[in-house]
């Protein structure tokens, strides 16, 4: 697997194996389905009671978009 940063400010992943894809998809889909469902008063989304990470509103929307594409 190779990750390249483009001049346009995006990343391109090439050579990803089916196993790597399935692992990424499973983790991202689980996060999208089970975490980040309530927006805090500061506009952020927290993962859940067992804090893992925080997403701002833009990042939360991006997670949903990635999961739809996968």
Coordinates of C-alpha atoms in Angstrom, one line a residue:
X1 CA 0.0 0.0 0.0
X2 CA 1.3 3.4 -0.9
X3 CA -0.1 6.8 0.2
X4 CA 0.8 9.9 -1.8
X5 CA 0.1 13.5 -1.0
X6 CA -1.0 15.4 -4.1
X7 CA -0.3 19.1 -4.9
X8 CA -4.0 19.6 -4.8
X9 CA -3.9 18.9 -1.0
X10 CA -5.5 15.4 -1.2
X11 CA -4.1 11.9 -0.5
X12 CA -4.1 9.0 -3.0
X13 CA -4.0 5.5 -1.7
X14 CA -2.8 2.9 -4.2
X15 CA -2.0 -0.8 -4.0
X16 CA -4.4 -1.4 -1.1
X17 CA -5.1 -5.1 -0.6
X18 CA -8.6 -6.5 -0.1
X19 CA -7.7 -7.3 3.5
X20 CA -6.4 -3.8 4.2
X21 CA -9.6 -2.3 2.6
X22 CA -11.9 -4.5 4.6
X23 CA -10.0 -3.6 7.8
X24 CA -10.3 0.1 7.1
X25 CA -13.9 -0.2 6.1
X26 CA -14.8 -2.1 9.2
X27 CA -13.2 0.3 11.6
X28 CA -14.6 3.4 9.8
X29 CA -18.1 1.9 9.4
X30 CA -18.2 0.9 13.1
X31 CA -17.1 4.5 14.1
X32 CA -19.8 6.0 11.8
X33 CA -22.5 3.6 13.1
X34 CA -21.7 3.6 16.8
X35 CA -19.9 6.8 17.7
X36 CA -20.2 10.5 17.1
X37 CA -24.0 10.6 17.1
X38 CA -24.5 13.5 19.5
X39 CA -23.1 17.0 18.9
X40 CA -21.8 18.7 22.0
X41 CA -22.7 22.3 22.8
X42 CA -19.2 23.3 21.6
X43 CA -20.1 21.8 18.1
X44 CA -17.8 18.8 18.5
X45 CA -18.7 15.1 18.4
X46 CA -17.1 12.8 21.0
X47 CA -16.8 9.1 20.3
X48 CA -18.7 7.8 23.3
X49 CA -18.4 7.2 27.1
X50 CA -15.0 5.4 26.5
X51 CA -13.4 8.4 25.0
X52 CA -11.3 7.5 21.9
X53 CA -11.3 10.8 20.0
X54 CA -13.2 13.9 19.1
X55 CA -14.3 15.1 15.7
X56 CA -15.4 18.6 14.8
X57 CA -18.5 19.0 12.7
X58 CA -16.6 19.0 9.4
X59 CA -14.6 15.9 10.3
X60 CA -17.8 14.1 11.4
X61 CA -19.4 14.9 8.0
X62 CA -16.2 13.7 6.3
X63 CA -16.4 10.4 8.1
X64 CA -19.9 9.8 6.9
X65 CA -18.9 10.7 3.3
X66 CA -16.0 8.2 3.4
X67 CA -18.2 5.5 4.7
X68 CA -20.8 6.1 2.0
X69 CA -18.1 5.8 -0.6
X70 CA -16.7 2.6 0.9

